[in-house]
Amino acid sequence: MPSARLTDRATLHLSGEEAKPFLQNLVTADLDKLDAGEARPAALLTPQGKILFDFLVSATPEGLRLDVAAGARGDLAKRLTLYKLRARIAIAPVDEAVAALWDEAVPEGALADRRFSGGVFRLYGEAALGAGEESEAFERLRLSAGIAEAERDFPASDVFPHDVLLDQNEGVSFRKGCYVGQEVVSRMQHRGTARRRVMVLRAERHLTPGAVVEAAGKPVGTVLSASGSLGIGLMRIDKLADALRAGQVVSADGVPLETEVPAWAGYTLPDAAAEPAEGER
């Protein structure tokens, strides 16, 4: 079974009887739907609705585990502590191994990574210590699925949850009630004004992260991350749709490429271009 130790990931544990309601009132996902055998995507937003931190949430006997970019763990702990006030919870970093593995079979002790449509799992602690070193293979799997991660693919406070498809994988709940940044995210959902979307990029040659994606000399997106000729880009889908209808070649640094909506995502390219409302660009 292919697997990879993820040394760029770290965990933060929330323990105590109020851990779940505390986090439920802060983050985008509905934690009341969190099952024991899964790791569910979620994000903590700015009041303006942009992602400060994204992570995978899973249940532990004591409360919750947040699987986050290692470089962001300390800042996430500080931010949650600011919100803690009198809540009876403990917030603590835990130095446990993190691993990903992928196969059709469900390994013992593994948690389903709900960002993927199936067959991808997370392991933590001792269970993760025996994982392989196939990090490059996992990176390509992640990119081919169109899954973007904070710190690795985009900086804090730069994108909305819709941009990176959290609205497509239950990383955002539109029914659970208020959380930080909820008003802006709900407005984007109900007005249908999301115009930036992560798409899979397949190029004829090497793709460079940060390169501008163009059509007829006009920008339509940016390469977020790449592995060889495979990558993901944050695309203006209205402008991309116009370019494709006009038969224009889409390229990055002069390298022609094809764009794909991730197979699991439910959005489509718009029929006609429309400018997003103020504050939702």
GROMACS .gro file of C-alpha atoms in nm:
model
  281
    1MET     CA    1   0.000   0.000   0.000
    2PRO     CA    2   0.165   0.331  -0.107
    3SER     CA    3   0.219   0.578   0.176
    4ALA     CA    4   0.415   0.888   0.274
    5ARG     CA    5   0.529   1.049   0.597
    6LEU     CA    6   0.421   1.412   0.583
    7THR     CA    7   0.696   1.597   0.766
    8ASP     CA    8   0.548   1.933   0.666
    9ARG     CA    9   0.233   1.863   0.869
   10ALA     CA   10   0.180   1.885   1.245
   11THR     CA   11  -0.107   1.839   1.487
   12LEU     CA   12  -0.279   2.051   1.747
   13HIS     CA   13  -0.508   1.884   2.001
   14LEU     CA   14  -0.812   2.038   2.166
   15SER     CA   15  -0.925   1.850   2.474
   16GLY     CA   16  -1.211   1.892   2.719
   17GLU     CA   17  -1.587   1.857   2.710
   18GLU     CA   18  -1.629   2.194   2.538
   19ALA     CA   19  -1.374   2.129   2.263
   20LYS     CA   20  -1.626   2.050   1.990
   21PRO     CA   21  -1.878   2.331   2.059
   22PHE     CA   22  -1.589   2.576   2.096
   23LEU     CA   23  -1.449   2.492   1.752
   24GLN     CA   24  -1.794   2.451   1.597
   25ASN     CA   25  -1.862   2.820   1.663
   26LEU     CA   26  -1.537   2.928   1.495
   27VAL     CA   27  -1.467   2.720   1.184
   28THR     CA   28  -1.636   2.664   0.850
   29ALA     CA   29  -1.720   2.291   0.869
   30ASP     CA   30  -2.010   2.136   1.058
   31LEU     CA   31  -1.835   1.935   1.328
   32ASP     CA   32  -2.163   1.782   1.445
   33LYS     CA   33  -2.135   1.569   1.131
   34LEU     CA   34  -1.780   1.456   1.209
   35ASP     CA   35  -1.757   1.075   1.222
   36ALA     CA   36  -1.499   0.875   1.414
   37GLY     CA   37  -1.341   0.727   1.101
   38GLU     CA   38  -1.273   1.046   0.909
   39ALA     CA   39  -1.060   1.357   0.885
   40ARG     CA   40  -1.277   1.642   0.760
   41PRO     CA   41  -1.152   1.966   0.597
   42ALA     CA   42  -1.224   2.297   0.771
   43ALA     CA   43  -1.088   2.649   0.791
   44LEU     CA   44  -1.065   2.940   1.032
   45LEU     CA   45  -1.139   3.265   0.850
   46THR     CA   46  -1.077   3.634   0.889
   47PRO     CA   47  -1.387   3.845   0.962
   48GLN     CA   48  -1.372   3.936   0.591
   49GLY     CA   49  -1.420   3.569   0.498
   50LYS     CA   50  -1.067   3.480   0.382
   51ILE     CA   51  -0.877   3.172   0.499
   52LEU     CA   52  -0.635   3.227   0.785
   53PHE     CA   53  -0.574   2.856   0.846
   54ASP     CA   54  -0.701   2.539   0.686
   55PHE     CA   55  -0.672   2.194   0.842
   56LEU     CA   56  -0.817   1.848   0.873
   57VAL     CA   57  -1.027   1.784   1.185
   58SER     CA   58  -1.061   1.439   1.340
   59ALA     CA   59  -1.195   1.309   1.669
   60THR     CA   60  -0.980   1.182   1.956
   61PRO     CA   61  -1.088   1.022   2.285
   62GLU     CA   62  -1.016   1.355   2.457
   63GLY     CA   63  -1.160   1.590   2.196
   64LEU     CA   64  -1.034   1.695   1.853
   65ARG     CA   65  -0.715   1.682   1.646
   66LEU     CA   66  -0.627   1.953   1.393
   67ASP     CA   67  -0.387   1.844   1.117
   68VAL     CA   68  -0.230   2.167   0.990
   69ALA     CA   69   0.076   2.292   0.803
   70ALA     CA   70   0.369   2.259   1.044
   71GLY     CA   71   0.474   2.620   0.993
   72ALA     CA   72   0.126   2.744   1.088
   73ARG     CA   73   0.065   2.535   1.399
   74GLY     CA   74   0.201   2.789   1.648
   75ASP     CA   75   0.003   3.076   1.499
   76LEU     CA   76  -0.314   2.865   1.491
   77ALA     CA   77  -0.270   2.779   1.859
   78LYS     CA   78  -0.231   3.149   1.944
   79ARG     CA   79  -0.537   3.244   1.742
   80LEU     CA   80  -0.754   2.977   1.906
   81THR     CA   81  -0.628   3.085   2.248
   82LEU     CA   82  -0.751   3.439   2.175
   83TYR     CA   83  -1.100   3.297   2.122
   84LYS     CA   84  -1.086   3.062   2.419
   85LEU     CA   85  -1.192   3.309   2.692
   86ARG     CA   86  -1.351   3.094   2.967
   87ALA     CA   87  -1.412   2.781   2.760
   88ARG     CA   88  -1.310   2.468   2.949
   89ILE     CA   89  -1.066   2.335   2.694
   90ALA     CA   90  -0.693   2.280   2.655
   91ILE     CA   91  -0.510   2.368   2.333
   92ALA     CA   92  -0.178   2.189   2.292
   93PRO     CA   93   0.064   2.098   2.011
   94VAL     CA   94   0.138   1.725   1.998
   95ASP     CA   95   0.453   1.592   1.836
   96GLU     CA   96   0.304   1.295   1.656
   97ALA     CA   97   0.384   1.161   1.312
   98VAL     CA   98   0.144   1.235   1.027
   99ALA     CA   99   0.115   1.011   0.722
  100ALA     CA  100  -0.099   0.969   0.412
  101LEU     CA  101  -0.171   0.641   0.238
  102TRP     CA  102  -0.386   0.553  -0.055
  103ASP     CA  103  -0.548   0.232  -0.170
  104GLU     CA  104  -0.893   0.083  -0.217
  105ALA     CA  105  -0.871  -0.114   0.108
  106VAL     CA  106  -0.928   0.064   0.441
  107PRO     CA  107  -0.620   0.019   0.664
  108GLU     CA  108  -0.672  -0.047   1.032
  109GLY     CA  109  -0.672   0.272   1.236
  110ALA     CA  110  -0.678   0.494   0.927
  111LEU     CA  111  -0.907   0.795   0.887
  112ALA     CA  112  -1.066   0.873   0.551
  113ASP     CA  113  -0.937   1.203   0.410
  114ARG     CA  114  -1.265   1.363   0.303
  115ARG     CA  115  -1.099   1.607   0.066
  116PHE     CA  116  -1.062   1.314  -0.176
  117SER     CA  117  -1.349   1.125  -0.336
  118GLY     CA  118  -1.223   0.803  -0.176
  119GLY     CA  119  -0.930   0.571  -0.119
  120VAL     CA  120  -0.703   0.823   0.059
  121PHE     CA  121  -0.641   0.804   0.434
  122ARG     CA  122  -0.459   0.973   0.721
  123LEU     CA  123  -0.259   0.803   0.997
  124TYR     CA  124  -0.129   0.965   1.317
  125GLY     CA  125   0.117   0.882   1.593
  126GLU     CA  126   0.265   0.533   1.612
  127ALA     CA  127   0.046   0.413   1.325
  128ALA     CA  128   0.215   0.668   1.099
  129LEU     CA  129   0.574   0.583   1.191
  130GLY     CA  130   0.598   0.295   0.946
  131ALA     CA  131   0.478   0.499   0.647
  132GLY     CA  132   0.685   0.506   0.332
  133GLU     CA  133   0.870   0.788   0.162
  134GLU     CA  134   0.647   0.832  -0.140
  135SER     CA  135   0.588   1.202  -0.077
  136GLU     CA  136   0.633   1.292  -0.443
  137ALA     CA  137   0.370   1.036  -0.545
  138PHE     CA  138   0.130   1.177  -0.286
  139GLU     CA  139   0.196   1.529  -0.409
  140ARG     CA  140   0.101   1.427  -0.762
  141LEU     CA  141  -0.208   1.252  -0.629
  142ARG     CA  142  -0.307   1.570  -0.443
  143LEU     CA  143  -0.249   1.790  -0.746
  144SER     CA  144  -0.435   1.558  -0.983
  145ALA     CA  145  -0.733   1.576  -0.745
  146GLY     CA  146  -0.724   1.957  -0.741
  147ILE     CA  147  -0.673   1.986  -0.365
  148ALA     CA  148  -0.507   2.307  -0.246
  149GLU     CA  149  -0.350   2.359   0.097
  150ALA     CA  150  -0.265   2.676   0.288
  151GLU     CA  151   0.104   2.754   0.327
  152ARG     CA  152   0.200   2.509   0.050
  153ASP     CA  153  -0.020   2.655  -0.226
  154PHE     CA  154  -0.152   2.989  -0.103
  155PRO     CA  155  -0.069   3.231   0.181
  156ALA     CA  156  -0.293   3.324   0.471
  157SER     CA  157  -0.567   3.584   0.417
  158ASP     CA  158  -0.539   3.556   0.038
  159VAL     CA  159  -0.830   3.335  -0.073
  160PHE     CA  160  -1.193   3.265   0.010
  161PRO     CA  161  -1.314   2.911   0.090
  162HIS     CA  162  -1.498   2.898  -0.244
  163ASP     CA  163  -1.172   2.972  -0.428
  164VAL     CA  164  -1.012   2.650  -0.301
  165LEU     CA  165  -1.330   2.441  -0.323
  166LEU     CA  166  -1.410   2.403   0.046
  167ASP     CA  167  -1.772   2.458  -0.054
  168GLN     CA  168  -1.746   2.145  -0.270
  169ASN     CA  169  -1.616   1.894  -0.011
  170GLU     CA  170  -1.821   1.989   0.298
  171GLY     CA  171  -1.535   2.200   0.427
  172VAL     CA  172  -1.797   2.477   0.456
  173SER     CA  173  -2.142   2.443   0.606
  174PHE     CA  174  -2.417   2.680   0.492
  175ARG     CA  175  -2.669   2.555   0.748
  176LYS     CA  176  -2.496   2.524   1.085
  177GLY     CA  177  -2.516   2.890   1.185
  178CYS     CA  178  -2.261   3.158   1.260
  179TYR     CA  179  -1.883   3.129   1.256
  180VAL     CA  180  -1.605   3.379   1.191
  181GLY     CA  181  -1.642   3.520   0.837
  182GLN     CA  182  -1.972   3.337   0.779
  183GLU     CA  183  -2.162   3.638   0.644
  184VAL     CA  184  -1.928   3.694   0.349
  185VAL     CA  185  -1.906   3.323   0.264
  186SER     CA  186  -2.284   3.282   0.274
  187ARG     CA  187  -2.331   3.586   0.053
  188MET     CA  188  -2.094   3.443  -0.208
  189GLN     CA  189  -2.285   3.115  -0.199
  190HIS     CA  190  -2.634   3.258  -0.231
  191ARG     CA  191  -2.542   3.515  -0.494
  192GLY     CA  192  -2.331   3.268  -0.692
  193THR     CA  193  -2.048   3.520  -0.720
  194ALA     CA  194  -1.751   3.285  -0.682
  195ARG     CA  195  -1.540   3.354  -0.989
  196ARG     CA  196  -1.204   3.219  -0.878
  197ARG     CA  197  -1.172   2.841  -0.861
  198VAL     CA  198  -0.892   2.587  -0.826
  199MET     CA  199  -0.849   2.383  -1.142
  200VAL     CA  200  -0.614   2.100  -1.242
  201LEU     CA  201  -0.352   2.206  -1.497
  202ARG     CA  202  -0.187   1.965  -1.742
  203ALA     CA  203   0.087   2.122  -1.954
  204GLU     CA  204   0.299   2.011  -2.246
  205ARG     CA  205   0.614   2.080  -2.045
  206HIS     CA  206   0.728   2.186  -1.698
  207LEU     CA  207   0.498   2.419  -1.504
  208THR     CA  208   0.639   2.688  -1.274
  209PRO     CA  209   0.456   2.773  -0.949
  210GLY     CA  210   0.363   3.139  -0.947
  211ALA     CA  211   0.350   3.167  -1.325
  212VAL     CA  212   0.063   3.368  -1.472
  213VAL     CA  213  -0.182   3.166  -1.680
  214GLU     CA  214  -0.274   3.361  -1.992
  215ALA     CA  215  -0.502   3.347  -2.293
  216ALA     CA  216  -0.444   3.584  -2.585
  217GLY     CA  217  -0.198   3.776  -2.370
  218LYS     CA  218  -0.448   3.839  -2.090
  219PRO     CA  219  -0.423   3.683  -1.741
  220VAL     CA  220  -0.685   3.423  -1.653
  221GLY     CA  221  -0.520   3.266  -1.348
  222THR     CA  222  -0.206   3.171  -1.158
  223VAL     CA  223  -0.020   2.842  -1.112
  224LEU     CA  224  -0.033   2.763  -0.740
  225SER     CA  225   0.180   2.448  -0.727
  226ALA     CA  226   0.323   2.199  -0.975
  227SER     CA  227   0.508   1.873  -1.009
  228GLY     CA  228   0.659   1.853  -1.355
  229SER     CA  229   0.383   1.916  -1.609
  230LEU     CA  230   0.101   1.862  -1.358
  231GLY     CA  231  -0.025   2.142  -1.140
  232ILE     CA  232  -0.314   2.331  -0.988
  233GLY     CA  233  -0.407   2.688  -1.067
  234LEU     CA  234  -0.636   2.950  -0.919
  235MET     CA  235  -0.836   3.047  -1.224
  236ARG     CA  236  -1.083   3.323  -1.308
  237ILE     CA  237  -1.337   3.080  -1.450
  238ASP     CA  238  -1.542   3.352  -1.620
  239LYS     CA  239  -1.240   3.478  -1.813
  240LEU     CA  240  -1.124   3.123  -1.884
  241ALA     CA  241  -1.467   3.031  -2.020
  242ASP     CA  242  -1.460   3.333  -2.253
  243ALA     CA  243  -1.112   3.235  -2.376
  244LEU     CA  244  -1.211   2.875  -2.441
  245ARG     CA  245  -1.526   2.979  -2.627
  246ALA     CA  246  -1.308   3.203  -2.845
  247GLY     CA  247  -1.074   2.911  -2.917
  248GLN     CA  248  -0.775   3.082  -2.755
  249VAL     CA  249  -0.471   2.886  -2.639
  250VAL     CA  250  -0.423   2.884  -2.261
  251SER     CA  251  -0.060   2.886  -2.146
  252ALA     CA  252   0.178   2.964  -1.861
  253ASP     CA  253   0.525   3.103  -1.940
  254GLY     CA  254   0.455   3.020  -2.302
  255VAL     CA  255   0.380   2.653  -2.225
  256PRO     CA  256   0.037   2.545  -2.358
  257LEU     CA  257  -0.181   2.372  -2.102
  258GLU     CA  258  -0.522   2.222  -2.049
  259THR     CA  259  -0.747   2.307  -1.756
  260GLU     CA  260  -0.978   2.060  -1.580
  261VAL     CA  261  -1.248   2.093  -1.318
  262PRO     CA  262  -1.153   1.839  -1.046
  263ALA     CA  263  -1.354   1.521  -1.102
  264TRP     CA  264  -1.516   1.536  -0.757
  265ALA     CA  265  -1.610   1.905  -0.772
  266GLY     CA  266  -1.959   2.012  -0.868
  267TYR     CA  267  -1.895   2.352  -1.024
  268THR     CA  268  -1.891   2.428  -1.397
  269LEU     CA  269  -1.753   2.708  -1.609
  270PRO     CA  270  -2.004   2.994  -1.640
  271ASP     CA  271  -2.198   3.056  -1.959
  272ALA     CA  272  -2.109   3.424  -1.958
  273ALA     CA  273  -1.861   3.645  -1.778
  274ALA     CA  274  -1.982   3.841  -1.477
  275GLU     CA  275  -1.792   4.062  -1.239
  276PRO     CA  276  -1.803   3.961  -0.870
  277ALA     CA  277  -1.963   4.193  -0.621
  278GLU     CA  278  -1.755   4.435  -0.420
  279GLY     CA  279  -1.558   4.255  -0.146
  280GLU     CA  280  -1.583   3.918  -0.322
  281ARG     CA  281  -1.299   3.954  -0.575
   0.00000   0.00000   0.00000
